[in-house]
Short mmCIF file of N, CA and C in Angstrom, two decimals:
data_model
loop_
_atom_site.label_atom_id
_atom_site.label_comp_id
_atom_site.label_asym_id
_atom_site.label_seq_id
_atom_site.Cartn_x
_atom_site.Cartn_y
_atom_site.Cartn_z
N UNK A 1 -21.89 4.41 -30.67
CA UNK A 1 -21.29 5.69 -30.29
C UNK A 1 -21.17 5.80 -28.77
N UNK A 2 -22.35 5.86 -27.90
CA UNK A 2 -22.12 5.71 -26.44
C UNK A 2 -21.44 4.59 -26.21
N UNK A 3 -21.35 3.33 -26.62
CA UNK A 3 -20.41 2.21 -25.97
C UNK A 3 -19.26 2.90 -26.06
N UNK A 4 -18.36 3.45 -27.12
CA UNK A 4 -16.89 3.77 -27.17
C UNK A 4 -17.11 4.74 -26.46
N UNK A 5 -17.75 5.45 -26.23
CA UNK A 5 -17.57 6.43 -25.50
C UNK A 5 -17.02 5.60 -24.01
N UNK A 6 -18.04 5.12 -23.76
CA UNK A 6 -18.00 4.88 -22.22
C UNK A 6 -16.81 3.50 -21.88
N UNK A 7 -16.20 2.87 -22.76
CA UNK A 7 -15.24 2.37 -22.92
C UNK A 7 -13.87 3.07 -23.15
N UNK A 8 -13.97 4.27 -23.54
CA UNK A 8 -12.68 5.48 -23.68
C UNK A 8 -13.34 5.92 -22.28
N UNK A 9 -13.89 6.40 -21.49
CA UNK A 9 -14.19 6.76 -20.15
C UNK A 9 -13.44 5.62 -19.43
N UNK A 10 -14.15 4.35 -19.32
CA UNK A 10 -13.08 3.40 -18.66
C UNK A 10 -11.82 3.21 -18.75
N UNK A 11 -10.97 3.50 -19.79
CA UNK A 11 -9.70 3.16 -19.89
C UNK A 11 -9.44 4.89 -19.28
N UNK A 12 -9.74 5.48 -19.70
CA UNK A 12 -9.21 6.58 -18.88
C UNK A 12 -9.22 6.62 -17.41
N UNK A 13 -10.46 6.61 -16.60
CA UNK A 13 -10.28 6.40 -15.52
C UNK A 13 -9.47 5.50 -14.90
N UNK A 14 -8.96 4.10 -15.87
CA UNK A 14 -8.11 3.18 -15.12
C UNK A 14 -7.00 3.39 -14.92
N UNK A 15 -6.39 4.74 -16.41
CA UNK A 15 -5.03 5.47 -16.45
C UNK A 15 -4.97 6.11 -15.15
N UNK A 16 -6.52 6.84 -15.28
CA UNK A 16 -6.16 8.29 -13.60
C UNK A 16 -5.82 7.54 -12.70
N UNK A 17 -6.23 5.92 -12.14
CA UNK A 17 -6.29 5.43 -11.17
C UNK A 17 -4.93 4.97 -11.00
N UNK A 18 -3.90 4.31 -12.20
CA UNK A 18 -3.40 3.79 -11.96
C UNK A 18 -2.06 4.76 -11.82
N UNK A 19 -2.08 6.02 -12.83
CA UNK A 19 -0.89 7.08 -12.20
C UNK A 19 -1.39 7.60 -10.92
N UNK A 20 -2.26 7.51 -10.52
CA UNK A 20 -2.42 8.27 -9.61
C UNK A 20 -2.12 7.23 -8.20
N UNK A 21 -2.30 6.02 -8.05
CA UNK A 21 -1.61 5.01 -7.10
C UNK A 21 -0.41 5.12 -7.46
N UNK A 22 0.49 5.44 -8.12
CA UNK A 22 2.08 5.22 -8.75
C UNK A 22 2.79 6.58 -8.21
N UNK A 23 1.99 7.56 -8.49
CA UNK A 23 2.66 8.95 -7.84
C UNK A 23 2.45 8.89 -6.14
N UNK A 24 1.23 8.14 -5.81
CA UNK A 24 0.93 8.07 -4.48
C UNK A 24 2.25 7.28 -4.22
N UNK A 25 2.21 6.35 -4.41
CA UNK A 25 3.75 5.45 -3.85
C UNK A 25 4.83 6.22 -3.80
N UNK A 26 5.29 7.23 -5.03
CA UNK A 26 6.36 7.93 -4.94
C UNK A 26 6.32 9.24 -3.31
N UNK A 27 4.94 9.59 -3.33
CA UNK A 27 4.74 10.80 -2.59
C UNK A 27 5.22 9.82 -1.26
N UNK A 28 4.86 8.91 -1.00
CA UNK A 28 5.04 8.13 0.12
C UNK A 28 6.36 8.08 0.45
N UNK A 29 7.12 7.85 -0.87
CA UNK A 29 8.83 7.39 -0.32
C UNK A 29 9.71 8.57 0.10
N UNK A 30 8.76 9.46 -0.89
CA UNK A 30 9.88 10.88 -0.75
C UNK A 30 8.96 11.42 0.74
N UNK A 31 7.89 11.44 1.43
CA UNK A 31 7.68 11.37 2.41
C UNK A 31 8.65 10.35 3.60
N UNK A 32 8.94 9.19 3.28
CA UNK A 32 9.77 8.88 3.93
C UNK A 32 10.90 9.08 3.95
N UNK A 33 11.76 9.39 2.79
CA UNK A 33 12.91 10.10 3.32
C UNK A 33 12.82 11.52 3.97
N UNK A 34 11.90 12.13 3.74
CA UNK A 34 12.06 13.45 4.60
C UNK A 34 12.29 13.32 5.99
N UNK A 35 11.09 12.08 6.75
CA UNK A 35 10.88 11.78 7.75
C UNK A 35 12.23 11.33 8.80
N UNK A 36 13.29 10.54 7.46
CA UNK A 36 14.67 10.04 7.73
C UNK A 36 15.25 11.26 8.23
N UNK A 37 15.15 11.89 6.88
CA UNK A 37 16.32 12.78 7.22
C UNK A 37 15.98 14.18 7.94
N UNK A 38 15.11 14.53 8.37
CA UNK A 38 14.26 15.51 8.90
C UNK A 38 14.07 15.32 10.52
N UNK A 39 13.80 14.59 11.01
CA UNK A 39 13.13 13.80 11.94
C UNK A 39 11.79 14.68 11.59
N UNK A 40 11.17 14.22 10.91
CA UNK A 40 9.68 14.44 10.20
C UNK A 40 8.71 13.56 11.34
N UNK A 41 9.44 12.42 11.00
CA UNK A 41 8.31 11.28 11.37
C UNK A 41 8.32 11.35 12.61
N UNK A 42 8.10 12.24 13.64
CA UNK A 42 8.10 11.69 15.47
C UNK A 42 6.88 11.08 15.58
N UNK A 43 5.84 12.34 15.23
CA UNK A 43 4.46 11.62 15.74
C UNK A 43 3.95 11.86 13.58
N UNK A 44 4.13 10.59 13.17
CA UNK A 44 3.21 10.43 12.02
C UNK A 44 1.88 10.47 12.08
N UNK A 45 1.43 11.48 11.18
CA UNK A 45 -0.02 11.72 11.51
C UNK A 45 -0.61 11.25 10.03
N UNK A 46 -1.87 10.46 10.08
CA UNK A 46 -2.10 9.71 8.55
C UNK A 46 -3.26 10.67 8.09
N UNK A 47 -2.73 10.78 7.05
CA UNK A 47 -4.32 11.77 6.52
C UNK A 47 -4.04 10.91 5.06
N UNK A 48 -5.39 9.89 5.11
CA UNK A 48 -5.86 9.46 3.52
C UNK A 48 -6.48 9.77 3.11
#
């Protein structure tokens, strides 16, 4: 019972991890076009 458990915990967390790097990439691009078309980007400031 605790193994599946904590094996449905792992695959979940690998889902959160892995949409959540995938939307990060998107947030990034649509950050860069703003930057294009905005002049957003003068002084890029990084907040990770």
């Amino acid at each position: 019972m605790t193994t599946l458990m904590q094996i449905h915990l792992k695959s979940e967390s690998y889902h959160a991890m892995r949409t959540i790097i995938l939307s990060r990439g998107n947030v990034m691009q649509i950050f860069r076009g703003f930057s294009k078309n905005e002049h957003f980007g003068e002084k890029p400031t990084k907040s990770s």
